[in-house]
One Martini backbone bead per residue (centre of mass of N, CA, C, O) as a GRO file, in nm:
protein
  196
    1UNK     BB    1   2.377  -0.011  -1.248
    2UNK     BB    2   2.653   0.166  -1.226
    3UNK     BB    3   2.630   0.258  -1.513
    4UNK     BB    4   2.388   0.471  -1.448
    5UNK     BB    5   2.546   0.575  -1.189
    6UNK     BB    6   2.750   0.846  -1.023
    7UNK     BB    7   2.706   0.630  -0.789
    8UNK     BB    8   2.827   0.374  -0.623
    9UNK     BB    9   2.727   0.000  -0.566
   10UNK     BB   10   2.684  -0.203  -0.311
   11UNK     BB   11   2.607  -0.373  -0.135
   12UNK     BB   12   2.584  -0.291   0.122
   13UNK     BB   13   2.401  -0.010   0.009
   14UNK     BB   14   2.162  -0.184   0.094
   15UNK     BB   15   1.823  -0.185   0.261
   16UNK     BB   16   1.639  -0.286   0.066
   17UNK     BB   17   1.424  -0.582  -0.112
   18UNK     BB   18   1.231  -0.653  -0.403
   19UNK     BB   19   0.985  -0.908  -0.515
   20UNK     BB   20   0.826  -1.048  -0.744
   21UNK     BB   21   0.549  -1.266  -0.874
   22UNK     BB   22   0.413  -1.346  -1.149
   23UNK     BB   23   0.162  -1.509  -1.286
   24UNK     BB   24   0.117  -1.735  -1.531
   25UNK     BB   25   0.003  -1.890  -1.843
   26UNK     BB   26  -0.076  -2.126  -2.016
   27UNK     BB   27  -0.095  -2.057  -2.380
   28UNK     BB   28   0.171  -2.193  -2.571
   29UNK     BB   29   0.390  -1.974  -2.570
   30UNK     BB   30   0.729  -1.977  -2.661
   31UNK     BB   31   0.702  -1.677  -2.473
   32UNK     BB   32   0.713  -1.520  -2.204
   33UNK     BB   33   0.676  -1.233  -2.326
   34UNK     BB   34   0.367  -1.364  -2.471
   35UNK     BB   35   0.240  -1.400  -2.257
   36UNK     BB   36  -0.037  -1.350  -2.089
   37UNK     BB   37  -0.191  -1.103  -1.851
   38UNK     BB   38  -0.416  -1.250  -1.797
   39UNK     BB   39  -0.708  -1.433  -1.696
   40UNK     BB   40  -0.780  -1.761  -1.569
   41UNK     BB   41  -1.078  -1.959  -1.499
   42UNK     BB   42  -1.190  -2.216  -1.294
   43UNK     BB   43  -1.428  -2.486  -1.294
   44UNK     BB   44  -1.513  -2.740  -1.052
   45UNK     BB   45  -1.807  -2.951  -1.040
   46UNK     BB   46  -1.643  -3.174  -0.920
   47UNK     BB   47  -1.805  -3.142  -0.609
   48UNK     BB   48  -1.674  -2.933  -0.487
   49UNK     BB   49  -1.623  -2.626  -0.549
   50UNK     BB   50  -1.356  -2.508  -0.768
   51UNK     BB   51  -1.171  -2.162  -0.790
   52UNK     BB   52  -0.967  -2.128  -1.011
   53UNK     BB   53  -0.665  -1.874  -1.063
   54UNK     BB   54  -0.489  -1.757  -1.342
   55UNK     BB   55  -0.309  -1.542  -1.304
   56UNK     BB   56  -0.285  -1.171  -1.365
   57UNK     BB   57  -0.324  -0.864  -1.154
   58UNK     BB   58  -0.310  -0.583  -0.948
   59UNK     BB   59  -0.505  -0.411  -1.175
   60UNK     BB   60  -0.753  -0.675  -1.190
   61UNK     BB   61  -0.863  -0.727  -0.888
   62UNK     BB   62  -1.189  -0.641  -0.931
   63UNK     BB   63  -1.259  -0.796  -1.222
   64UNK     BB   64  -1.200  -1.061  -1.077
   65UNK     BB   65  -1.369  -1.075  -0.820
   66UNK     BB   66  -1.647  -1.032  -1.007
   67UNK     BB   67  -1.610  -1.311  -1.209
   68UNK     BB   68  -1.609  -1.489  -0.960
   69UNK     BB   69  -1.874  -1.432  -0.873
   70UNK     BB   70  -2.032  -1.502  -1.109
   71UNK     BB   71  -1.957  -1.829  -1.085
   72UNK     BB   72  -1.985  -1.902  -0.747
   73UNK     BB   73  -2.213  -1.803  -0.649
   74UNK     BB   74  -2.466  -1.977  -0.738
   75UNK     BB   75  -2.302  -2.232  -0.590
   76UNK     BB   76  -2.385  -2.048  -0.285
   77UNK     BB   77  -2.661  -1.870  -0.319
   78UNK     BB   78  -2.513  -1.591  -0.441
   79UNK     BB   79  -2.596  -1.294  -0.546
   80UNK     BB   80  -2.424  -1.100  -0.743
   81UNK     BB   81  -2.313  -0.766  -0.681
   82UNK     BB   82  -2.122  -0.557  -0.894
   83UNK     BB   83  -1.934  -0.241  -0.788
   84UNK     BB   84  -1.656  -0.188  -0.773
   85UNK     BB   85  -1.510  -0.055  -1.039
   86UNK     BB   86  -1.628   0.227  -0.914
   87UNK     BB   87  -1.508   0.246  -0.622
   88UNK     BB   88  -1.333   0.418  -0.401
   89UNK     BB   89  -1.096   0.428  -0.282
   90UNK     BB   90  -0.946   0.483  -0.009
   91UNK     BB   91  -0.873   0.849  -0.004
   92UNK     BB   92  -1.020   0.891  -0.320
   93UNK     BB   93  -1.216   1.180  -0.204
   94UNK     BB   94  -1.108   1.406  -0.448
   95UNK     BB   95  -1.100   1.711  -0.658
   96UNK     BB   96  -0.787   1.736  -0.634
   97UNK     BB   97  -0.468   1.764  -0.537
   98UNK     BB   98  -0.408   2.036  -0.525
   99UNK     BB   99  -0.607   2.128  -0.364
  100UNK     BB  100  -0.588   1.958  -0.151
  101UNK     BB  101  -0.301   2.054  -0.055
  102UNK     BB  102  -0.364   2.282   0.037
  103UNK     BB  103  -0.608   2.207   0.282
  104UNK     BB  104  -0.358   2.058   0.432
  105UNK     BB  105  -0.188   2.310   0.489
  106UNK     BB  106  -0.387   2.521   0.623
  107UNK     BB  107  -0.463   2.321   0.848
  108UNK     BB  108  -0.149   2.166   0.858
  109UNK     BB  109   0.138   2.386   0.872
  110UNK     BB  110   0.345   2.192   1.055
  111UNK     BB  111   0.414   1.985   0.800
  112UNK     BB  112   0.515   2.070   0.577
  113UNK     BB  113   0.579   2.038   0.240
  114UNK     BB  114   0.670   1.741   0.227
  115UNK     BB  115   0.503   1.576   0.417
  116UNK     BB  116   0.229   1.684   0.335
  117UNK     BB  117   0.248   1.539   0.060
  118UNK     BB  118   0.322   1.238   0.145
  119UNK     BB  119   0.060   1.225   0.293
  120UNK     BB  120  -0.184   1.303   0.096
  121UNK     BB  121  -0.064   1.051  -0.092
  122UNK     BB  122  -0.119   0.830   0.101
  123UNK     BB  123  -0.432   0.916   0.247
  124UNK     BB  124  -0.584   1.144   0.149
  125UNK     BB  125  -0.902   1.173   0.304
  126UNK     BB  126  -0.753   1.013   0.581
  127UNK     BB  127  -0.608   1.267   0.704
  128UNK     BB  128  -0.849   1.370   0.886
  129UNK     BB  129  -0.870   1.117   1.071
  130UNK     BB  130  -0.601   1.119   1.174
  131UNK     BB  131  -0.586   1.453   1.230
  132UNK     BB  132  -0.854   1.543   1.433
  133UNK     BB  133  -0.666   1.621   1.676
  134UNK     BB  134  -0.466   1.782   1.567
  135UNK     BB  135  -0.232   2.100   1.589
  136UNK     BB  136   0.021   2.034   1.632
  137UNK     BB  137   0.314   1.912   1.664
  138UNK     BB  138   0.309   1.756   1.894
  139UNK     BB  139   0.067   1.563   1.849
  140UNK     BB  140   0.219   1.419   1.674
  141UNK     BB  141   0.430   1.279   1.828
  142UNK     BB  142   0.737   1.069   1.847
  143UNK     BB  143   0.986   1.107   1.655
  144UNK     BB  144   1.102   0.807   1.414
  145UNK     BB  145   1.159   0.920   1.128
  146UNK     BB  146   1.126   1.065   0.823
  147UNK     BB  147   0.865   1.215   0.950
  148UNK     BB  148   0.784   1.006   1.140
  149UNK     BB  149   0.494   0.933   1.361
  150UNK     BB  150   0.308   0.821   1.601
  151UNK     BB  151   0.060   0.867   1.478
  152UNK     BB  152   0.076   0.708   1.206
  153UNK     BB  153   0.181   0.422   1.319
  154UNK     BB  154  -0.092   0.410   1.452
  155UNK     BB  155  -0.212   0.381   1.235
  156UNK     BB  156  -0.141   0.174   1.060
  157UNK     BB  157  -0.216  -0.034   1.303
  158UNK     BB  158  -0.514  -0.003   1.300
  159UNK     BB  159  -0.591   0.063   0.964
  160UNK     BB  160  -0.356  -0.119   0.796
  161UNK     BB  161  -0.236  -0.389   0.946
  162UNK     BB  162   0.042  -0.327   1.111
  163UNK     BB  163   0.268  -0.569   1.215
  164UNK     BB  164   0.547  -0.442   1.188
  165UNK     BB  165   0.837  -0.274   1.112
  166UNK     BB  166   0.812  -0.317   0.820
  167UNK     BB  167   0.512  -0.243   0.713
  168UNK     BB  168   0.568   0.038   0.765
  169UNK     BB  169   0.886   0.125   0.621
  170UNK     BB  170   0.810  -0.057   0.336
  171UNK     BB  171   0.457  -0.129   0.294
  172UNK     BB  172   0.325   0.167   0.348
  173UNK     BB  173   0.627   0.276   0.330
  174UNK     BB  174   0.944   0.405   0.243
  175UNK     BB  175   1.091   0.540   0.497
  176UNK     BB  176   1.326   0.316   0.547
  177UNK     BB  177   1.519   0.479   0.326
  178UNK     BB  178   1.505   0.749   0.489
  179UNK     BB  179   1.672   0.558   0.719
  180UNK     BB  180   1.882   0.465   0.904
  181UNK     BB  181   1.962   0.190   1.100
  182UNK     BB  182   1.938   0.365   1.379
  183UNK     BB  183   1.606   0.427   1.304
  184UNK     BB  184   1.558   0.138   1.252
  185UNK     BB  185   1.571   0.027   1.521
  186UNK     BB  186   1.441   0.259   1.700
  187UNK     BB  187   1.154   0.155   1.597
  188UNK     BB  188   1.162  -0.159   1.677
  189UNK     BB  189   1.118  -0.093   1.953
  190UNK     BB  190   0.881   0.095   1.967
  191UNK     BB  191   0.701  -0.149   1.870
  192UNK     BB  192   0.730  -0.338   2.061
  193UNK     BB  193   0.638  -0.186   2.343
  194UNK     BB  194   0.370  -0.110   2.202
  195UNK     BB  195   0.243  -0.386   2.042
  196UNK     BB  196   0.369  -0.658   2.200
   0.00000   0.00000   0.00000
């Protein structure tokens, strides 16, 4: 990484990191870059049904969910009725990012212009209901760093099912990148109090 930045980097100044694992399917491929990034579905009706899934992303889990009820559907009495692939993810009901942020700005002029970006892009058109009370700064309760307030960390909470301290800062939001050590100490604290 240091060729490539003129700021050097040490173990030392890494704050969060985080690594995936994709599952392939053995389709006989002499290299795992040739491995197919599909999946592939296999019903086994020997005894209780059961629906192993192989492979796969999560860019195609919407297609893959549809796939599987058509397979299992049948064998649990359930006529699979597939409509996700067109359905709006939640807060994906806008008719243009640069109109909503306007309107967003406009409504919430106390967000100023970073915030509210950020916020646009995360919550979408849920972004009404998390501040449908809110009227200025105060509003949003305790500032607890990079931005992020009381109202913000209790919708996670209650709405996005963040249960840790971890899930709000780094899982639900990168803000934990862009808070010192004491601000998430001071947060982890704030979530204890709160929600322990």
């Amino acid at each position: 990484m240091n060729r490539y930045f003129t700021r050097k980097t040490a173990p030392a100044d890494v704050v969060w990191n985080w690594s995936g694992v994709r599952p392939l399917h053995d389709d006989g491929a002499a290299k795992a870059q040739a491995v197919t990034r599909d999946y592939v579905l296999e019903l086994d009706e020997q005894g209780p049904a059961l629906l192993s899934v192989f492979g796969g992303k999560i860019t195609t889990a919407r297609a893959l969910a549809e796939e599987a009820m058509e397979k299992i559907g049948p064998l649990l009495g359930i006529e699979p009725r597939c409509h996700t692939r067109a359905r709006v993810f939640p807060g994906g009901a806008i008719a243009g990012f640069d109109r909503y942020l306007a309107q967003v700005r406009a409504r919430w002029p106390f967000l100023g212009e970073d915030r509210s970006r950020r916020m646009a892009h995360a919550y979408g058109s849920q972004l009404g209901e998390m501040l449908h009370d809110v009227h200025d700064e105060a509003g949003m309760g305790t500032p607890l760093g990079a931005g992020l307030t009381e109202v913000e960390a209790r919708w996670m909470h209650d709405c996005e099912w963040a249960r840790t301290p971890e899930d709000v800062l780094f899982r639900r939001s990168k803000l934990g990148l862009h808070m010192t050590a004491a601000e998430r100490d001071a947060f982890a604290k704030y979530w204890a109090a709160i929600f322990a």
